Short mmCIF file of C-alpha atoms and ligand atoms in Angstrom, two decimals:
data_model
loop_
_atom_site.label_atom_id
_atom_site.label_comp_id
_atom_site.label_asym_id
_atom_site.label_seq_id
_atom_site.Cartn_x
_atom_site.Cartn_y
_atom_site.Cartn_z
CA MET A 249 -14.48 19.74 -27.34
CA GLN A 250 -16.82 19.70 -24.38
CA VAL A 251 -15.97 16.97 -21.80
CA ASP A 252 -17.53 16.16 -18.39
CA HIS A 253 -14.18 16.25 -16.51
CA ASP A 254 -10.61 16.92 -17.09
CA ILE A 255 -9.78 13.63 -15.33
CA LEU A 256 -12.09 10.69 -14.56
CA ILE A 257 -10.74 8.33 -11.88
CA ILE A 258 -12.18 4.86 -11.62
CA GLY A 259 -11.82 3.64 -7.98
CA GLY A 260 -12.15 5.84 -4.92
CA GLY A 261 -9.79 3.80 -2.67
CA MET A 262 -6.78 5.37 -1.10
CA VAL A 263 -4.79 5.85 -4.28
CA GLY A 264 -7.70 7.08 -6.53
CA ALA A 265 -8.93 9.50 -3.82
CA ALA A 266 -5.38 10.82 -3.11
CA LEU A 267 -4.90 11.58 -6.76
CA ALA A 268 -8.38 13.16 -7.04
CA ALA A 269 -7.68 15.40 -3.96
CA ARG A 270 -4.36 16.51 -5.32
CA LEU A 271 -5.61 17.44 -8.80
CA ALA A 272 -8.90 18.99 -7.60
CA SER A 273 -6.88 21.14 -5.13
CA ALA A 274 -4.92 22.37 -8.13
CA GLY A 275 -8.16 23.45 -9.88
CA LEU A 276 -8.77 20.60 -12.34
CA SER A 277 -12.33 19.19 -12.81
CA ILE A 278 -12.34 15.68 -11.37
CA GLY A 279 -14.85 12.84 -11.51
CA MET A 280 -14.36 9.84 -9.26
CA VAL A 281 -16.40 6.61 -9.80
CA GLU A 282 -16.60 4.16 -6.86
CA ARG A 283 -18.62 1.02 -6.84
CA GLY A 284 -18.86 0.88 -3.01
CA ASP A 285 -20.26 3.18 -0.32
CA LYS A 286 -18.92 6.44 0.90
CA PRO A 287 -16.37 5.53 3.66
CA THR A 288 -17.18 6.25 7.36
CA ALA A 289 -14.66 7.29 10.03
CA PRO A 290 -13.43 4.35 12.09
CA GLU A 291 -14.40 4.46 15.76
CA GLY A 292 -13.43 2.23 18.76
CA ASP A 293 -11.35 -0.81 17.99
CA TYR A 294 -8.88 -0.28 15.19
CA ASP A 295 -9.82 -1.50 11.72
CA LEU A 296 -7.87 -4.59 10.54
CA ARG A 297 -6.36 -3.06 7.42
CA ILE A 298 -3.47 -0.90 8.51
CA SER A 299 -0.87 0.66 6.20
CA SER A 300 2.35 2.49 6.62
CA LEU A 301 2.58 5.84 4.94
CA ASN A 302 6.13 6.97 4.28
CA VAL A 303 7.39 10.57 4.17
CA ARG A 304 6.80 11.03 0.36
CA SER A 305 3.28 9.64 0.56
CA LEU A 306 2.51 12.01 3.48
CA GLU A 307 3.66 14.88 1.31
CA LEU A 308 1.18 13.94 -1.49
CA ILE A 309 -1.64 13.78 1.07
CA GLN A 310 -0.73 17.18 2.48
CA ASP A 311 -0.37 18.72 -1.09
CA GLY A 312 -3.96 17.66 -1.63
CA GLY A 313 -5.06 19.56 1.46
CA THR A 314 -6.13 16.43 3.41
CA LEU A 315 -5.95 16.48 7.20
CA LEU A 316 -5.34 13.03 8.79
CA PRO A 317 -6.92 12.18 12.17
CA GLU A 318 -3.95 12.64 14.54
CA ASP A 319 -5.55 10.56 17.29
CA ARG A 320 -5.56 7.41 15.13
CA LEU A 321 -2.02 7.75 13.76
CA CYS A 322 1.05 6.00 15.13
CA PRO A 323 4.33 7.57 13.94
CA PHE A 324 7.27 5.19 13.66
CA ARG A 325 10.95 6.18 14.02
CA HIS A 326 12.65 2.78 14.07
CA ILE A 327 12.51 -0.28 11.87
CA GLU A 328 14.08 -3.47 13.28
CA VAL A 329 14.63 -6.54 11.14
CA TRP A 330 16.23 -9.79 12.18
CA SER A 331 16.22 -13.49 11.28
CA GLN A 332 15.02 -16.20 13.65
CA GLY A 333 18.07 -17.87 15.01
CA GLY A 334 19.89 -14.62 15.32
CA GLY A 335 22.15 -14.84 12.20
CA GLY A 336 21.35 -11.32 11.03
CA HIS A 337 20.00 -8.19 12.61
CA SER A 338 19.50 -4.59 11.42
CA LEU A 339 18.11 -1.52 13.18
CA PHE A 340 17.21 1.61 11.17
CA SER A 341 16.51 4.87 12.94
CA SER A 342 14.99 7.89 11.22
CA ALA A 343 17.30 10.23 13.17
CA ASP A 344 20.24 8.72 11.32
CA SER A 345 18.75 10.05 8.09
CA GLU A 346 17.88 13.35 9.79
CA LEU A 347 14.18 12.59 9.55
CA GLU A 348 11.78 13.19 12.48
CA ARG A 349 10.03 9.90 11.52
CA PHE A 350 9.93 7.29 8.77
CA GLY A 351 6.24 7.75 8.46
CA VAL A 352 2.98 6.73 10.21
CA PHE A 353 0.75 3.77 10.47
CA ILE A 354 -2.88 4.47 9.76
CA GLU A 355 -6.04 2.44 9.20
CA ASN A 356 -6.92 2.29 5.47
CA GLN A 357 -10.43 3.29 6.37
CA ALA A 358 -9.27 6.36 8.23
CA LEU A 359 -7.14 7.47 5.34
CA GLN A 360 -9.81 6.87 2.75
CA HIS A 361 -12.39 8.73 4.88
CA ALA A 362 -10.07 11.73 5.35
CA LEU A 363 -9.44 11.92 1.58
CA TRP A 364 -13.17 11.75 0.78
CA GLN A 365 -13.89 14.49 3.34
CA ARG A 366 -11.40 16.73 1.59
CA LEU A 367 -12.95 15.92 -1.81
CA GLU A 368 -16.39 16.89 -0.48
CA THR A 369 -15.11 20.48 0.24
CA LEU A 370 -14.01 20.94 -3.47
CA SER A 371 -16.72 22.09 -5.77
CA ASN A 372 -14.69 20.91 -8.90
CA ALA A 373 -14.70 17.23 -7.67
CA THR A 374 -17.68 15.00 -8.26
CA ILE A 375 -18.03 11.51 -6.71
CA TYR A 376 -20.25 8.96 -8.37
CA THR A 377 -20.92 6.09 -5.92
CA HIS A 378 -22.49 2.58 -6.48
CA CYS A 379 -21.47 2.40 -10.11
CA SER A 380 -18.80 0.70 -12.16
CA PRO A 381 -17.57 0.96 -15.81
CA VAL A 382 -19.03 -1.44 -18.37
CA ALA A 383 -17.47 -0.06 -21.57
CA THR A 384 -14.91 2.52 -22.57
CA LEU A 385 -13.89 4.02 -25.91
CA ALA A 386 -11.23 6.63 -26.82
CA GLY A 387 -12.26 9.42 -29.19
CA ARG A 388 -10.42 12.54 -30.45
CA GLY A 389 -9.20 14.43 -27.45
CA SER A 390 -11.21 12.41 -24.89
CA ARG A 391 -12.18 9.02 -23.61
CA PHE A 392 -15.82 7.91 -22.83
CA VAL A 393 -16.73 5.59 -20.08
CA GLU A 394 -20.24 3.92 -19.79
CA LEU A 395 -21.27 3.05 -16.34
CA ASP A 396 -23.59 0.22 -15.19
CA ASP A 397 -26.14 2.81 -13.91
CA GLY A 398 -26.67 3.95 -17.52
CA ARG A 399 -24.61 7.15 -17.26
CA SER A 400 -21.92 7.97 -19.74
CA LEU A 401 -18.99 10.30 -18.77
CA SER A 402 -16.08 11.71 -20.87
CA ALA A 403 -12.71 13.06 -19.76
CA ARG A 404 -9.42 14.06 -21.33
CA LEU A 405 -7.79 11.36 -19.22
CA VAL A 406 -9.25 8.26 -17.53
CA VAL A 407 -7.26 6.79 -14.62
CA GLY A 408 -7.74 3.17 -13.42
CA ALA A 409 -7.25 3.08 -9.72
CA ASP A 410 -9.74 0.24 -9.17
CA GLY A 411 -7.46 -2.14 -7.37
CA ALA A 412 -5.89 -5.49 -8.19
CA ARG A 413 -8.89 -6.89 -10.05
CA SER A 414 -9.30 -3.71 -12.09
CA ARG A 415 -12.36 -3.79 -14.32
CA LEU A 416 -11.02 -0.86 -16.37
CA ARG A 417 -7.81 -2.78 -17.09
CA GLU A 418 -9.87 -5.72 -18.20
CA LEU A 419 -12.07 -3.53 -20.44
CA VAL A 420 -9.09 -2.25 -22.37
CA GLY A 421 -7.42 -5.66 -22.51
CA ILE A 422 -4.21 -4.99 -20.58
CA PRO A 423 -2.83 -8.38 -19.50
CA VAL A 424 -1.04 -8.93 -16.18
CA SER A 425 1.73 -11.26 -15.03
CA THR A 426 0.95 -12.99 -11.68
CA TYR A 427 2.86 -15.07 -9.30
CA ASP A 428 1.33 -16.94 -6.32
CA TYR A 429 3.58 -17.16 -3.24
CA HIS A 430 1.28 -19.90 -1.76
CA GLN A 431 1.48 -17.99 1.47
CA ARG A 432 -1.20 -16.25 3.63
CA ALA A 433 -0.97 -13.25 5.87
CA LEU A 434 -2.96 -13.48 9.02
CA ILE A 435 -3.52 -9.99 10.39
CA ILE A 436 -4.34 -9.86 14.08
CA ASN A 437 -5.10 -6.65 15.97
CA VAL A 438 -4.26 -7.03 19.58
CA GLU A 439 -4.03 -5.14 22.85
CA THR A 440 -0.88 -5.83 24.87
CA GLU A 441 0.37 -5.46 28.44
CA LEU A 442 3.29 -3.48 27.13
CA PRO A 443 3.01 -0.13 25.22
CA GLN A 444 4.18 -0.69 21.57
CA GLN A 445 5.68 2.78 20.99
CA ASP A 446 7.43 3.72 17.76
CA THR A 447 9.36 0.75 16.48
CA SER A 448 8.01 -1.48 13.75
CA TRP A 449 9.76 -4.87 13.71
CA GLN A 450 9.87 -7.95 11.61
CA CYS A 451 11.41 -11.36 12.31
CA PHE A 452 12.15 -13.61 9.27
CA THR A 453 11.47 -17.26 9.79
CA PRO A 454 11.80 -20.12 7.25
CA THR A 455 7.96 -20.20 6.76
CA GLY A 456 7.54 -16.41 6.50
CA PRO A 457 8.00 -13.28 8.52
CA LEU A 458 6.30 -12.32 11.79
CA ALA A 459 5.76 -8.55 11.96
CA MET A 460 4.50 -6.02 14.47
CA LEU A 461 3.07 -2.62 13.35
CA PRO A 462 2.66 -0.34 16.37
CA LEU A 463 -0.72 1.36 16.87
CA PRO A 464 -1.32 4.15 19.49
CA GLY A 465 -1.00 3.05 23.12
CA HIS A 466 -0.99 -0.60 24.11
CA ARG A 467 -2.19 -1.72 20.69
CA ALA A 468 -0.52 -3.51 17.76
CA SER A 469 -1.26 -4.98 14.45
CA LEU A 470 0.49 -8.31 14.03
CA VAL A 471 1.16 -9.87 10.60
CA TRP A 472 1.77 -13.59 10.64
CA TYR A 473 2.86 -14.86 7.27
CA ASP A 474 2.89 -18.63 6.72
CA GLU A 475 2.42 -21.45 4.22
CA GLU A 476 -1.25 -21.74 3.08
CA ALA A 477 -2.12 -24.96 5.02
CA SER A 478 -0.79 -23.93 8.42
CA ALA A 479 -2.12 -20.40 8.09
CA THR A 480 -5.62 -21.62 7.29
CA VAL A 481 -5.60 -23.90 10.36
CA ARG A 482 -4.43 -21.00 12.57
CA GLU A 483 -7.12 -18.72 11.24
CA SER A 484 -9.80 -21.01 12.59
CA LEU A 485 -8.44 -21.09 16.18
CA ASP A 486 -10.56 -19.48 18.94
CA ASP A 487 -9.19 -16.32 20.64
CA ASP A 488 -7.68 -18.19 23.61
CA ALA A 489 -5.87 -20.70 21.42
CA LEU A 490 -4.69 -17.92 19.02
CA THR A 491 -3.38 -15.89 21.89
CA GLN A 492 -1.40 -18.88 23.14
CA ALA A 493 -0.08 -19.49 19.65
CA ILE A 494 1.07 -15.86 19.33
CA GLU A 495 2.70 -15.92 22.75
CA ARG A 496 4.56 -19.12 21.82
CA SER A 497 5.75 -18.01 18.35
CA PHE A 498 6.17 -14.20 18.44
CA PRO A 499 9.31 -12.62 19.93
CA ALA A 500 9.03 -12.16 23.66
CA ARG A 501 9.44 -8.36 23.28
CA LEU A 502 5.79 -8.18 22.18
CA GLY A 503 4.74 -8.97 25.77
CA GLY A 504 1.49 -10.59 26.90
CA ILE A 505 -1.69 -10.24 24.84
CA THR A 506 -4.64 -8.94 26.87
CA ARG A 507 -7.21 -8.99 23.99
CA ILE A 508 -7.61 -9.90 20.33
CA THR A 509 -9.75 -7.24 18.73
CA GLY A 510 -9.94 -8.57 15.18
CA ARG A 511 -8.33 -10.80 12.56
CA ALA A 512 -8.46 -11.78 8.85
CA GLY A 513 -6.36 -13.87 6.51
CA PHE A 514 -5.21 -12.72 3.01
CA PRO A 515 -3.62 -14.68 0.13
CA ILE A 516 -0.25 -13.26 -0.95
CA LYS A 517 0.30 -12.78 -4.70
CA ARG A 518 2.46 -10.54 -6.83
CA GLN A 519 1.04 -8.98 -9.99
CA HIS A 520 2.30 -6.54 -12.63
CA ALA A 521 0.27 -5.03 -15.54
CA GLN A 522 2.18 -5.51 -18.79
CA ARG A 523 1.38 -1.88 -19.73
CA TYR A 524 0.40 1.02 -17.68
CA THR A 525 -1.10 3.22 -20.34
CA THR A 526 -3.10 3.13 -23.55
CA ASN A 527 -5.02 5.76 -25.49
CA ARG A 528 -6.00 8.48 -22.89
CA LEU A 529 -6.01 5.94 -20.11
CA VAL A 530 -3.46 5.11 -17.36
CA LEU A 531 -3.32 2.58 -14.52
CA ILE A 532 -2.00 3.36 -11.04
CA GLY A 533 -1.89 1.65 -7.59
CA ASP A 534 -2.87 -1.99 -7.27
CA ALA A 535 -4.55 -1.89 -10.67
CA ALA A 536 -0.97 -1.58 -12.10
CA HIS A 537 1.05 -3.64 -9.52
CA VAL A 538 0.62 -5.71 -6.43
CA VAL A 539 3.78 -6.38 -4.34
CA HIS A 540 4.46 -8.85 -1.46
CA PRO A 541 3.28 -6.76 1.62
CA LEU A 542 6.35 -7.81 3.74
CA ALA A 543 8.04 -4.49 3.19
CA GLY A 544 4.84 -2.50 3.70
CA GLN A 545 5.23 -0.73 0.43
CA GLY A 546 2.16 -1.51 -1.77
CA LEU A 547 0.13 1.45 -0.86
CA ASN A 548 3.23 3.74 -0.86
CA LEU A 549 4.04 2.68 -4.41
CA GLY A 550 0.47 3.59 -5.49
CA LEU A 551 0.67 6.91 -3.83
CA HIS A 552 4.00 7.62 -5.44
CA ASP A 553 2.34 6.70 -8.76
CA ALA A 554 -0.40 9.32 -7.96
CA ALA A 555 2.14 12.00 -6.98
CA SER A 556 4.18 11.43 -10.14
CA LEU A 557 1.10 11.34 -12.35
CA ALA A 558 -0.20 14.58 -10.72
CA ASP A 559 3.17 16.26 -11.46
CA THR A 560 3.05 15.05 -15.08
CA ILE A 561 -0.58 16.35 -15.56
CA LEU A 562 0.02 19.67 -13.85
CA LEU A 563 3.18 20.41 -15.86
CA GLY A 564 1.69 19.45 -19.24
CA GLU A 565 -0.87 20.97 -21.50
CA ASP A 566 -3.01 17.98 -22.20
CA PRO A 567 -3.45 15.38 -19.47
CA GLY A 568 -3.99 12.66 -22.12
CA ASP A 569 -0.78 13.52 -24.09
CA ALA A 570 0.60 10.08 -25.14
CA ARG A 571 4.21 11.08 -24.89
CA ASP A 572 3.86 12.42 -21.32
CA LEU A 573 2.02 9.31 -20.26
CA ARG A 574 4.58 7.00 -21.68
CA ARG A 575 7.35 8.97 -19.87
CA PHE A 576 5.33 8.67 -16.64
CA ALA A 577 4.75 4.95 -17.23
CA LEU A 578 8.44 4.24 -17.89
CA GLN A 579 9.59 6.04 -14.83
CA ARG A 580 7.09 4.37 -12.51
CA ARG A 581 7.59 0.94 -14.00
CA LEU A 582 11.25 1.08 -13.19
CA ALA A 583 10.53 2.07 -9.55
CA ASN A 584 7.75 -0.43 -9.06
CA GLN A 585 9.69 -3.24 -10.73
CA ALA A 586 12.62 -2.58 -8.41
CA MET A 587 10.33 -2.99 -5.38
CA LEU A 588 8.71 -6.12 -6.84
CA THR A 589 12.12 -7.62 -7.30
CA ALA A 590 13.38 -6.58 -3.87
CA THR A 591 10.32 -7.98 -1.93
CA ASP A 592 10.55 -11.13 -4.05
CA GLY A 593 14.21 -11.46 -3.20
CA PHE A 594 13.55 -11.07 0.56
CA HIS A 595 10.76 -13.71 0.46
CA HIS A 596 12.96 -16.23 -1.40
CA LEU A 597 16.16 -15.53 0.60
CA PHE A 598 14.51 -16.14 4.01
CA THR A 599 12.10 -18.93 3.06
CA GLY A 600 14.53 -20.74 0.84
CA PRO A 601 17.02 -23.57 1.66
CA GLU A 602 19.68 -23.13 4.41
CA PRO A 603 22.48 -21.69 2.19
CA LEU A 604 20.10 -19.00 0.87
CA ARG A 605 18.93 -18.17 4.38
CA ARG A 606 22.56 -17.72 5.44
CA LEU A 607 23.04 -15.31 2.50
CA GLY A 608 19.96 -13.44 3.85
CA ASP A 609 21.59 -13.25 7.28
CA LEU A 610 24.75 -11.92 5.68
CA GLY A 611 22.77 -9.25 3.83
CA LEU A 612 21.17 -8.10 7.19
CA GLN A 613 24.66 -8.01 8.81
CA LEU A 614 26.14 -6.06 5.93
CA SER A 615 23.29 -3.50 5.90
CA GLU A 616 23.86 -3.05 9.65
CA HIS A 617 27.58 -2.38 9.25
CA LEU A 618 27.76 -0.51 5.92
CA PRO A 619 26.50 3.05 6.68
CA ALA A 620 26.12 3.98 3.03
CA ALA A 621 23.97 0.84 2.31
CA LYS A 622 21.95 1.53 5.48
CA ARG A 623 21.35 5.20 4.55
CA TRP A 624 20.24 4.10 1.09
CA MET A 625 17.78 1.55 2.50
CA MET A 626 16.44 4.08 4.89
CA ARG A 627 15.79 6.64 2.17
CA GLN A 628 14.12 3.81 0.16
CA ALA A 629 11.79 3.08 3.19
CA SER A 630 10.85 6.74 3.50
CA GLY A 631 10.24 7.06 -0.24
CA LEU A 632 12.87 9.74 -0.73
CA ASN A 633 15.04 7.89 -3.17
C1 FAD B 761 -1.95 -8.08 4.21
C2 FAD B 761 -1.60 -6.81 3.59
C3 FAD B 761 -0.89 -5.82 4.24
C4 FAD B 761 -0.54 -4.65 3.65
N1 FAD B 761 0.16 -3.66 4.27
C5 FAD B 761 0.62 -2.57 3.67
C6 FAD B 761 1.42 -1.57 4.35
O1 FAD B 761 1.70 -1.67 5.50
N2 FAD B 761 1.84 -0.46 3.63
C7 FAD B 761 1.50 -0.34 2.30
O2 FAD B 761 2.00 0.65 1.70
N3 FAD B 761 0.71 -1.23 1.62
C8 FAD B 761 0.22 -2.35 2.31
N4 FAD B 761 -0.53 -3.22 1.64
C9 FAD B 761 -0.92 -2.98 0.28
C10 FAD B 761 -2.05 -1.93 0.22
O3 FAD B 761 -3.16 -2.41 1.01
C11 FAD B 761 -2.54 -1.81 -1.28
O4 FAD B 761 -1.43 -1.60 -2.13
C12 FAD B 761 -3.54 -0.65 -1.39
O5 FAD B 761 -4.79 -0.97 -0.72
C13 FAD B 761 -3.89 -0.37 -2.80
O6 FAD B 761 -4.68 0.77 -2.92
P1 FAD B 761 -5.55 1.07 -4.23
O7 FAD B 761 -6.36 2.28 -3.92
O8 FAD B 761 -4.64 1.05 -5.38
O9 FAD B 761 -6.50 -0.16 -4.32
P2 FAD B 761 -7.69 -0.65 -3.46
O10 FAD B 761 -7.44 -0.37 -1.97
O11 FAD B 761 -8.02 -2.01 -3.80
O12 FAD B 761 -8.88 0.34 -3.79
C14 FAD B 761 -9.63 0.18 -5.06
C15 FAD B 761 -10.89 0.98 -4.93
O13 FAD B 761 -11.55 0.79 -6.23
C16 FAD B 761 -12.91 0.42 -5.96
N5 FAD B 761 -13.37 -0.45 -7.16
C17 FAD B 761 -12.92 -1.67 -7.46
N6 FAD B 761 -13.53 -2.08 -8.56
C18 FAD B 761 -14.28 -1.06 -9.02
C19 FAD B 761 -15.04 -0.90 -10.12
N7 FAD B 761 -15.26 -1.85 -10.99
N8 FAD B 761 -15.75 0.25 -10.30
C20 FAD B 761 -15.56 1.31 -9.39
N9 FAD B 761 -14.80 1.15 -8.28
C21 FAD B 761 -14.12 0.01 -8.09
C22 FAD B 761 -12.88 -0.39 -4.68
O14 FAD B 761 -14.17 -0.40 -4.07
C23 FAD B 761 -11.87 0.41 -3.92
O15 FAD B 761 -12.52 1.51 -3.22
C24 FAD B 761 -0.92 -4.42 2.26
C25 FAD B 761 -1.63 -5.46 1.62
C26 FAD B 761 -2.01 -6.59 2.21
C27 FAD B 761 -2.76 -7.62 1.43
#
């Protein structure tokens, strides 16, 4: 049967574009549908949305032939976690796991731009911008997707990588389970007196963590998690008042703030699709699962879905084979559920009542003093488990 593409990916975000680059590099015909604009390269001040890419995610990006902009990456080699009050403290160093680094921090926009640039060099990849699916139907050996610009496309497999509010997931009626943490994350990009180097740190407080993601030079991305009401008030402070609030509440090691370059608040929710696959269709990335961002693993899980789906497709004969897709879905659901449960546990341990918080402190102390547990957690952070 004649189809337009081997694989049609809905959503050209970081996860969809990474899968597209990986599969197109291996010679498959790929279509990618994106409702927004083609991404541009970030310039000047750093974009607010920053993500960590762990070792396994970097491998997928490399396998797809994508070159990341070295000048806007910040490698990190240490992760330090402690609880306010000093009851528990843990320091993880990549050298202890014989890794050169745990990964890098990169702007979401820089990663997406690099992936699209790679796709533009591949003649077997077609990008359709400014359009979105309005209907989809599975036939024999293929699935059709009708777009809102009147076009209709067919493929042997359709992949939903269109984010947490996936339209494709809605069109095929896959329900989601959601949980609202009633928390917001205020992301603040700052320039600091001190260089921020290669340690990412996080301090747990009873109202939510305070985190610092290092960016090149004297720059950092701060993430301030808090209950909804207090976070909303803080989001409306002017730059001077916000600088003072940061200097009062963040650990002294951050040093003085010389400039706030951007900020935005995000609600925190968890979400899990009840199924990842149906006839010749599969969900990956945030379309399938949204985790609490405190462990910086949401994008990594999505890229691991993409890596695992690419392996399944490249090893099989028919990318839409139901048995292969079910095997993929089972394997990824277990990994994703484990991370959803772990981040949920961290949240409740450190924001719960005093006895629970003490248990959290004990967990941090144990992870610091049990080398096997520490190694396991480091491999988890780098995506190698
Ligand atoms: C505060 C915060 C901090 C975070 N920090 C980290 C971190 O440090 N590390 C980490 O790993 N993760 C982090 N995450 C999570 C990470 O941002 C997400 O997991 C990641 O963006 C998901 O990528 P995605 O490509 O699946 O979805 P998205 O980034 O949402 O991309 C979806 C794409 O699909 C397109 N689209 C949507 N609807 C349609 C449609 N109907 N038709 C066509 N196209 C469509 C969109 O325009 C977009 O391009 C964080 C999240 C938050 C909220």
